[in-house]
Coordinates of C-alpha atoms in Angstrom, one line a residue:
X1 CA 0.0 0.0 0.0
X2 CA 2.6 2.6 1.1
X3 CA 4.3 1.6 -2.8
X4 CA 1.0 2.6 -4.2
X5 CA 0.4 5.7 -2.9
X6 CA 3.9 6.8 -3.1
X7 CA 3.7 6.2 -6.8
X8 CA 0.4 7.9 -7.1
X9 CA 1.9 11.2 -5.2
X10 CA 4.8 10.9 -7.3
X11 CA 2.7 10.9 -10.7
X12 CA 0.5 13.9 -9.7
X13 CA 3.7 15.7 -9.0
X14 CA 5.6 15.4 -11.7
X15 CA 2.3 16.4 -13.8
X16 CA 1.2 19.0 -12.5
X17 CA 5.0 20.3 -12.7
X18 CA 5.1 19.4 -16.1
X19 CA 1.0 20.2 -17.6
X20 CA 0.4 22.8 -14.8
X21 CA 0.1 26.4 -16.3
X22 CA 2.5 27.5 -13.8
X23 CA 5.2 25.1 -15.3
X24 CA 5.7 27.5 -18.3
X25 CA 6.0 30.4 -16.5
X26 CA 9.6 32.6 -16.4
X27 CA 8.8 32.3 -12.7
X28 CA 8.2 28.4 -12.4
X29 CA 11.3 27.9 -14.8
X30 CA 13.8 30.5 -12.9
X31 CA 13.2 28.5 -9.7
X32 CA 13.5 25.4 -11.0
X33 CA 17.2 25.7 -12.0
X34 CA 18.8 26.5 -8.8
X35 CA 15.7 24.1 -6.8
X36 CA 17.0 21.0 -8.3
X37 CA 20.4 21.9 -8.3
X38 CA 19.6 22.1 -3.9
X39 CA 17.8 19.1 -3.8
X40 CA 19.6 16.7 -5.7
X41 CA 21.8 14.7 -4.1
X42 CA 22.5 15.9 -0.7
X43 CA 18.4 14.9 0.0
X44 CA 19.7 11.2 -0.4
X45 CA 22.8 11.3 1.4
X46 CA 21.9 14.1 4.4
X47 CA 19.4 11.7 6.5
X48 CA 22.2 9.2 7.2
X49 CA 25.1 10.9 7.7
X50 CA 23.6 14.0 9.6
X51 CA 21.8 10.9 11.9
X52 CA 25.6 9.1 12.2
X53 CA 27.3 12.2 13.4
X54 CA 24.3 14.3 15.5
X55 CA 21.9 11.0 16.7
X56 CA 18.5 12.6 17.2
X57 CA 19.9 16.5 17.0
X58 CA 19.9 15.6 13.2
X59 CA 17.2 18.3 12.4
X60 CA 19.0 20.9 14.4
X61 CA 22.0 20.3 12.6
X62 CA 20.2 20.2 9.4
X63 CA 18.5 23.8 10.3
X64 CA 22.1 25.4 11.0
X65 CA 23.2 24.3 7.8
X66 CA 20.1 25.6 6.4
X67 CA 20.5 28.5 7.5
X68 CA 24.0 29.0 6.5
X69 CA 23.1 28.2 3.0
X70 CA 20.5 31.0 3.3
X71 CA 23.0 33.3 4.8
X72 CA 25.0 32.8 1.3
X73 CA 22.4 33.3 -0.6
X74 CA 21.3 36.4 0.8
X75 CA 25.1 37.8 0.0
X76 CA 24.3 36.8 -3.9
X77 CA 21.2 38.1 -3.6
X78 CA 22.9 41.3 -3.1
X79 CA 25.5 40.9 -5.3
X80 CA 22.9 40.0 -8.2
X81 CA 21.7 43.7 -7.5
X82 CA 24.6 45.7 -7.1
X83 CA 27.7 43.9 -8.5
X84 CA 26.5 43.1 -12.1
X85 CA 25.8 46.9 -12.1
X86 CA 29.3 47.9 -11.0
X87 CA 30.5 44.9 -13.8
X88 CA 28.4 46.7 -16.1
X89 CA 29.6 49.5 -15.9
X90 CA 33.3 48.9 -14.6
X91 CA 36.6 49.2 -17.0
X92 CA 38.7 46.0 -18.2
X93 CA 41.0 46.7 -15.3
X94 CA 39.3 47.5 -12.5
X95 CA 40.2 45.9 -8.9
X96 CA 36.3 44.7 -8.9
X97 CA 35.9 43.2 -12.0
X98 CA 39.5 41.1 -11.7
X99 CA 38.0 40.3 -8.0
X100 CA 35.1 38.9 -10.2
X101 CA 36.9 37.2 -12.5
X102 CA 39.1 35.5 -10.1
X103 CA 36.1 34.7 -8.5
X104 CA 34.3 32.9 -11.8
X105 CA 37.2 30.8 -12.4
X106 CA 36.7 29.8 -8.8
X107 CA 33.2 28.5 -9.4
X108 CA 34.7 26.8 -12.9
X109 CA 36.6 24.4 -10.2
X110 CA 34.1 24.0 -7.9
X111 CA 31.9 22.6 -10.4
X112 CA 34.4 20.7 -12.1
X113 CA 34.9 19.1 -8.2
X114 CA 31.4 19.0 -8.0
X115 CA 31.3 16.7 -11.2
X116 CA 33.3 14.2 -9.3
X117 CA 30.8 14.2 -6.5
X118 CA 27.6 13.6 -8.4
X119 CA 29.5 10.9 -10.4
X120 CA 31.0 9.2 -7.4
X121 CA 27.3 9.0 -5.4
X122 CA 25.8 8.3 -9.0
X123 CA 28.3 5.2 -8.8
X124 CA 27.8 4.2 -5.6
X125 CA 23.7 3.8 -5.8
X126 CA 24.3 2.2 -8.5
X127 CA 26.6 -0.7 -7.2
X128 CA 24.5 -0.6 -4.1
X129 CA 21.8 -3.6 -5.5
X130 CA 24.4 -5.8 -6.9
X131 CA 25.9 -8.5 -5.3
X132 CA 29.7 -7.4 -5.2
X133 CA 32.6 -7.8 -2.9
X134 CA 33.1 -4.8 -1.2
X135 CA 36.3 -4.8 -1.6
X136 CA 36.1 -4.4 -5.4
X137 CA 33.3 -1.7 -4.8
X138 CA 35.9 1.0 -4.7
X139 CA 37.6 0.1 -8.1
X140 CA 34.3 -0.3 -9.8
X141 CA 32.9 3.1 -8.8
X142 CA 36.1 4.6 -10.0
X143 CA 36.0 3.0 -13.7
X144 CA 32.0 3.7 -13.6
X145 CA 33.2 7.7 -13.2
X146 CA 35.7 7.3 -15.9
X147 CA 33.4 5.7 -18.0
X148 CA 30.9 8.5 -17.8
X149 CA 33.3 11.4 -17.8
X150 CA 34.9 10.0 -20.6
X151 CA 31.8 9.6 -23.1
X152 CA 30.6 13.0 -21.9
X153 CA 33.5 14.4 -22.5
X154 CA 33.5 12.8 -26.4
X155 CA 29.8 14.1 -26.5
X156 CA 30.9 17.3 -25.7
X157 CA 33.9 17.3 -28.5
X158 CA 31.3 15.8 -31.0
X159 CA 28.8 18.7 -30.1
X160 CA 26.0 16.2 -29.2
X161 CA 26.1 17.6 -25.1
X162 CA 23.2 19.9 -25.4
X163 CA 20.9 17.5 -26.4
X164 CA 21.8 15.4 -22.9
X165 CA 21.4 18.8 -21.3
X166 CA 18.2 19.1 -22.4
X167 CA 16.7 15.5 -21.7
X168 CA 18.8 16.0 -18.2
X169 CA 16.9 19.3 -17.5
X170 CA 13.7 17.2 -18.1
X171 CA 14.3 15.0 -15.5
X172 CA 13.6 17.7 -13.2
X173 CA 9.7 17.2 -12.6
X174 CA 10.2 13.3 -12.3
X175 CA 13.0 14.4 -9.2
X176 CA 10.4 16.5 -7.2
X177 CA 7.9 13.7 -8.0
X178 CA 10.0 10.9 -6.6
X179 CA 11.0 13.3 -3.6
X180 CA 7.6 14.1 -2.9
X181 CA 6.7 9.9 -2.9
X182 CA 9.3 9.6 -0.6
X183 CA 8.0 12.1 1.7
X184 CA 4.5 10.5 2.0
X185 CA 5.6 7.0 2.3
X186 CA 8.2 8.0 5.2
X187 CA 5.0 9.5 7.0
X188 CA 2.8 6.7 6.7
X189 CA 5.7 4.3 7.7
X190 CA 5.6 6.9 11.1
X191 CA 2.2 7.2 10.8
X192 CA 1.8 3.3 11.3
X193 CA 4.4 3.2 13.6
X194 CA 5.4 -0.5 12.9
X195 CA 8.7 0.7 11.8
X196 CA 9.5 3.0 14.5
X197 CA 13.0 2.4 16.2
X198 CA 14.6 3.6 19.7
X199 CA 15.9 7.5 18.9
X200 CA 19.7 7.6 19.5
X201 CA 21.0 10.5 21.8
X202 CA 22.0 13.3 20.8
X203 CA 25.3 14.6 20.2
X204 CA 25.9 18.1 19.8
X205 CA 30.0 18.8 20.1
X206 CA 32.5 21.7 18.6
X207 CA 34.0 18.6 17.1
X208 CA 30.8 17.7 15.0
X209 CA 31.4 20.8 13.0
X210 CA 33.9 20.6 10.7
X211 CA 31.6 17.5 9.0
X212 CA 28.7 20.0 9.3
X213 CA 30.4 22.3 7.1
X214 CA 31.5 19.4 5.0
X215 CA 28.5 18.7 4.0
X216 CA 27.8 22.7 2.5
X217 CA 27.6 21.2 -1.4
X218 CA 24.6 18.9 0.0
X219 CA 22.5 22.2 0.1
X220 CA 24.4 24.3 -2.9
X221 CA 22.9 25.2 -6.2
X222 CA 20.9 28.3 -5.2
X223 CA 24.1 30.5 -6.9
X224 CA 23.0 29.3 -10.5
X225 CA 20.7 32.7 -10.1
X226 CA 23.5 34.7 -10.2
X227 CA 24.3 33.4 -13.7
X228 CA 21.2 33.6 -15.4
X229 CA 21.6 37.0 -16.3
X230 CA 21.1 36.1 -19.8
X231 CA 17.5 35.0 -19.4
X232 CA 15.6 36.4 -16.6
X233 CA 15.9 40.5 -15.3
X234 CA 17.6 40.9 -11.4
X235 CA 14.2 41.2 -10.0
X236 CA 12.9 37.7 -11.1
X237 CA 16.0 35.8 -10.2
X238 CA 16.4 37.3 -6.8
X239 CA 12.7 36.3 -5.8
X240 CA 13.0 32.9 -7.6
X241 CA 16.2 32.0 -5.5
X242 CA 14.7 32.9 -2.4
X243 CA 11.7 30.8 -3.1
X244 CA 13.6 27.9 -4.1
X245 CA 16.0 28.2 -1.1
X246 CA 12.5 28.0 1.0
X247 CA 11.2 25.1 -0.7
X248 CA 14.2 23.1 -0.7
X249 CA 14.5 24.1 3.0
X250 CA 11.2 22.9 3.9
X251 CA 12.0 19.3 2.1
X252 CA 15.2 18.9 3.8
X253 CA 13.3 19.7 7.1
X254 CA 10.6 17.7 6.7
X255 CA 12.4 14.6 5.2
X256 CA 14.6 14.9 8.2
X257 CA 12.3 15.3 10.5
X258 CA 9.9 12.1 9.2
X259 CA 13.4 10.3 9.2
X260 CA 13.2 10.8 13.1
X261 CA 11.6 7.2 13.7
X262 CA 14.7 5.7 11.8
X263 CA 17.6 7.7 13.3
X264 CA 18.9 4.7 14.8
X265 CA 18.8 2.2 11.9
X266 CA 20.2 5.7 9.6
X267 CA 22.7 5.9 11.7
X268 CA 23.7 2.3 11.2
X269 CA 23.9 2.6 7.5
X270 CA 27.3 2.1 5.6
X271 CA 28.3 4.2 3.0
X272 CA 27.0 7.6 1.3
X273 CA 23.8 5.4 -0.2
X274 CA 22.2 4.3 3.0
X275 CA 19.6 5.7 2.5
X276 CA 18.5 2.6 0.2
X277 CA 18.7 0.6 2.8
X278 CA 16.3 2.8 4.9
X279 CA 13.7 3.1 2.3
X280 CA 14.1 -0.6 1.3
X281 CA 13.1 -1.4 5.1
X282 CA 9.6 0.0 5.1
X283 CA 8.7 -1.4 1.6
X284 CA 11.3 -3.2 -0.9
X285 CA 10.1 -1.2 -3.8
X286 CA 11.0 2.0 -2.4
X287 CA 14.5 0.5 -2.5
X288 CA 14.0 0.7 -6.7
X289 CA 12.4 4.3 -6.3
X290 CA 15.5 6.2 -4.8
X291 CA 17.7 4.2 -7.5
X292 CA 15.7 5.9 -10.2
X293 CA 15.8 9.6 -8.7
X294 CA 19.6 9.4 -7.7
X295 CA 21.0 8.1 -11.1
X296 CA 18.7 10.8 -12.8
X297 CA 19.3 13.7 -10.5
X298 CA 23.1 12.8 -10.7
X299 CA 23.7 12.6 -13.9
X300 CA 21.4 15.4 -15.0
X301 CA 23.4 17.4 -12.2
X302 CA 26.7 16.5 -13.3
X303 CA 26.4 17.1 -17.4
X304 CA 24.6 20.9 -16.0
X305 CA 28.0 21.2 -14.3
X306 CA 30.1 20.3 -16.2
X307 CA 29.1 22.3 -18.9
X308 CA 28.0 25.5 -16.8
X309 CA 32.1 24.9 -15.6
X310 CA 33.3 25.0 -19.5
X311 CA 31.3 28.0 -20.3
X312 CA 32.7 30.1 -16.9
X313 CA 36.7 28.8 -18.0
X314 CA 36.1 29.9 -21.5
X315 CA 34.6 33.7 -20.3
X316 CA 37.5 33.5 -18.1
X317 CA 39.9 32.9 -20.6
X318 CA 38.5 35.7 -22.9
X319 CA 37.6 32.7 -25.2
X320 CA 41.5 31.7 -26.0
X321 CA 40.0 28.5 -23.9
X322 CA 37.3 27.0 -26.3
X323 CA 34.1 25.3 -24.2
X324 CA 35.4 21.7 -25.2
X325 CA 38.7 22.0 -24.1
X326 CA 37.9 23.8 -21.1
X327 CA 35.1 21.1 -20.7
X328 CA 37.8 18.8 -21.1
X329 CA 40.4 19.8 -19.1
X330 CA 37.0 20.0 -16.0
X331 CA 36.7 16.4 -17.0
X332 CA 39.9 15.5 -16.6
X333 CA 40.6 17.2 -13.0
X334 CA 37.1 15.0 -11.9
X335 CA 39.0 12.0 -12.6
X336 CA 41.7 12.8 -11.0
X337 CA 39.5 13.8 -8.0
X338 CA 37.5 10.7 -8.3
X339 CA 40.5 8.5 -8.0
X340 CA 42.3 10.0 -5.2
X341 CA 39.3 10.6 -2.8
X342 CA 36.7 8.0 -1.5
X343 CA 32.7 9.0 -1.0
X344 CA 33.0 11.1 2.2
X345 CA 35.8 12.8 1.2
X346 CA 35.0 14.0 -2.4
X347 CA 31.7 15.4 -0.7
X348 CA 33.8 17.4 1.6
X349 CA 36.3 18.3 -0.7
X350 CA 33.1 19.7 -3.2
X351 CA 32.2 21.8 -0.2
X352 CA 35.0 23.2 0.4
X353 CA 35.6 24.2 -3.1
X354 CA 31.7 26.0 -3.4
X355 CA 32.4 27.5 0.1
X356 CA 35.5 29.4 -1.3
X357 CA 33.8 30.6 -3.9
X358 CA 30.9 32.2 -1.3
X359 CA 33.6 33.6 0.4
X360 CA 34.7 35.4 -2.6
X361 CA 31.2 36.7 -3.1
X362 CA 31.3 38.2 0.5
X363 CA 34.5 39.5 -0.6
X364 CA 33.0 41.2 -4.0
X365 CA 30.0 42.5 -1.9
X366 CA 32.1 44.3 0.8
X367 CA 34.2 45.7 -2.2
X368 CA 30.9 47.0 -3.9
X369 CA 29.1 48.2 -0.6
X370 CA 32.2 50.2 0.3
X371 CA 33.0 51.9 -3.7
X372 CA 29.6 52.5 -4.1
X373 CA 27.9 53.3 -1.1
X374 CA 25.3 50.3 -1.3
X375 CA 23.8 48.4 1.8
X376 CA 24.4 50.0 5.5
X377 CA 27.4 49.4 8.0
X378 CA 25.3 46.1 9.2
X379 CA 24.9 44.9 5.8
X380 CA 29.1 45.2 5.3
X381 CA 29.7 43.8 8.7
X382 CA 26.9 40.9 7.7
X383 CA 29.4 40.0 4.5
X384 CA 32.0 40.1 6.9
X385 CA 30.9 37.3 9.3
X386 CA 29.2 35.1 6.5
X387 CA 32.6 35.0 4.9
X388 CA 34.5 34.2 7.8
X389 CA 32.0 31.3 8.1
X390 CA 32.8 30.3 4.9
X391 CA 36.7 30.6 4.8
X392 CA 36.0 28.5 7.9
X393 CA 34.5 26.1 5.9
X394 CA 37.5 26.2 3.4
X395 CA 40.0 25.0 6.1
X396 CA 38.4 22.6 8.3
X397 CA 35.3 21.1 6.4
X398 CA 35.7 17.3 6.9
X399 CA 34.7 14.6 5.3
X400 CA 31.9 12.3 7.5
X401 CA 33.3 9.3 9.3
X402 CA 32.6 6.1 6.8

């Protein structure tokens, strides 16, 4: 029964995001880049690894991360406002626009990093339902990432990449629906109670911090806003990004919170796909549902990545770097990533990469607040701390313990 209706939930959802009339608004369709980007993977790999490392303080930890997410956002937000003027308007060598430069190329790592990441997870829920010995796991994964990276990167020499991009993008309704099924059977697993486990304490330490802001990539995405300039005014994509920042915050939330019951047996989980297991315990069939959602949203995430870190290298590079090489040489430094990290520590090592680049937005907005007299002394001071948080993040995010 719980399959059933979780399917049913999951159909209506994805229709009505698809049919609805809001679907094809400019409002509907400016959210829904930087919403799926948020609630991708980190929905599926959050519940478990928050529940290893805080026990039953899992939903506090998952508000403070939350809420630094939010934080950053609000700094972009800003910046969407008041540095693309100053860009606008700013000379080749002004100190701002190099800042902003310096701070694109950034975001071209992160999300060549971040290709790694959605890869690896995509890899590991993939392996999860096959009967393999775990100590060959590793290997596979790796040469499953390869694999991938390798005809993407062809697809993107042979021109053919948009067409994925576009199917990928597609994807996106059948994610919410799938998240949204989740959601409902969770609560009528706690509803029923049959399922419900002892709650493990809670654990609330400084030294549970560093894997809290390891963990900053699982709520990312919202700063696609900032580069869709070409499509929507300032106006739309600031309003859109704070809506999807509240939507994806009320998921995470509420998945978390539904996951109470099954802290304990969350907590138990091995590996960054544990959440199979969980879902698989209240009905088999869910176990089948996540796998469907994780490869899609990964891959889908990973080719918007990929290419969104070729297009930044070549604007860098004043186009003396064409979008396939750059693409390329982003493909090439995910490998390398892939191979030299496991699970836990290519998700921190993602974070760290996207929290330097929010620091460098603080950076860019305290620079423009200053030159041009834009936000108040709180505001400034506001950049200040976020930033701090985030260079924080830089230098001690961790990866969570496996």
């Amino acid at each position: 029964m719980i399959v059933a209706i979780a399917l049913i939930v999951a159909l209506v959802v994805t229709l009505a995001l698809t049919f609805g009339r809001f679907a094809r608004s400019d409002g509907w369709r400016a959210t829904v880049t930087p919403l799926a980007s948020i609630i991708g993977s980190g929905f599926l790999i959050c519940g478990p690894l928050l529940a290893r490392e805080f026990g039953s303080a899992a939903l506090l930890a998952m508000a403070a991360l939350l809420a630094i997410a939010y934080a950053a956002g609000w700094v972009i937000r800003f910046n969407i406002v008041h540095v693309e003027n100053h860009l606008a308007q700013a000379p080749f060598n002004d100190p701002i626009a190099w800042t902003a430069r310096i701070t694109q190329g950034v975001l071209a790592l992160a999300y060549a990093v971040s290709v790694a990441y959605y890869l690896k997870l995509l890899a590991e829920f993939s392996l999860k339902p096959i009967a393999i010995d775990p100590a060959w796991e590793p290997l596979a994964a790796n040469v499953i990432v390869t694999v991938l990276i390798a005809l993407m990167t062809l697809l993107a020499l042979g021109g053919s990449l948009r067409r994925v991009e576009h199917l990928a993008h597609g994807t996106v309704s059948i994610k919410i629906g799938i998240i949204a099924g989740l959601l409902v059977a969770l609560g009528i697993a706690w509803a029923t109670g049959g399922m419900a486990g002892e709650l493990p304490p809670a654990r609330l330490s400084w030294a549970s911090i560093p894997m809290l802001l390891g963990l900053i990539i699982t709520v990312q995405g919202f700063e696609t806003s900032r580069y869709l300039g070409h499509a929507y005014p300032p106006e739309l994509r600031i309003k859109t990004m704070r809506h999807a920042q509240w939507i994806a915050s009320a998921i995470y939330l509420a998945f978390i919170a539904l996951l109470t019951p099954f802290l304990s047996r969350a907590a138990a989980t091995e590996g960054v796909a544990g959440i199979l297991d969980i879902m698989a315990l209240i009905a088999p069939a869910l176990g089948v549902f996540v796998l469907i959602g994780a490869v899609s949203s990964q891959l889908s995430a990973a080719v918007a990545d990929s290419i969104g870190s070729g297009g930044l290298v070549n604007e860098v590079s004043h186009r003396k770097i064409s979008v396939p090489l750059a693409f390329t040489l982003a493909g090439a430094l995910a490998v390398l990533v892939v191979w030299l990290t496991d699970p836990f520590q290519v998700v921190a090592l993602s974070s760290r990469a996207f929290a330097l680049f929010y620091a460098m937005q603080c950076l860019l907005a305290v620079l423009v607040s200053v030159k041009r007299g834009a936000g108040s002394l709180a505001h400034r001071a506001g950049f200040v701390v976020i930033g701090l948080i985030c260079l924080v993040a830089v230098f001690v995010g961790a990866p969570a313990e496996g």
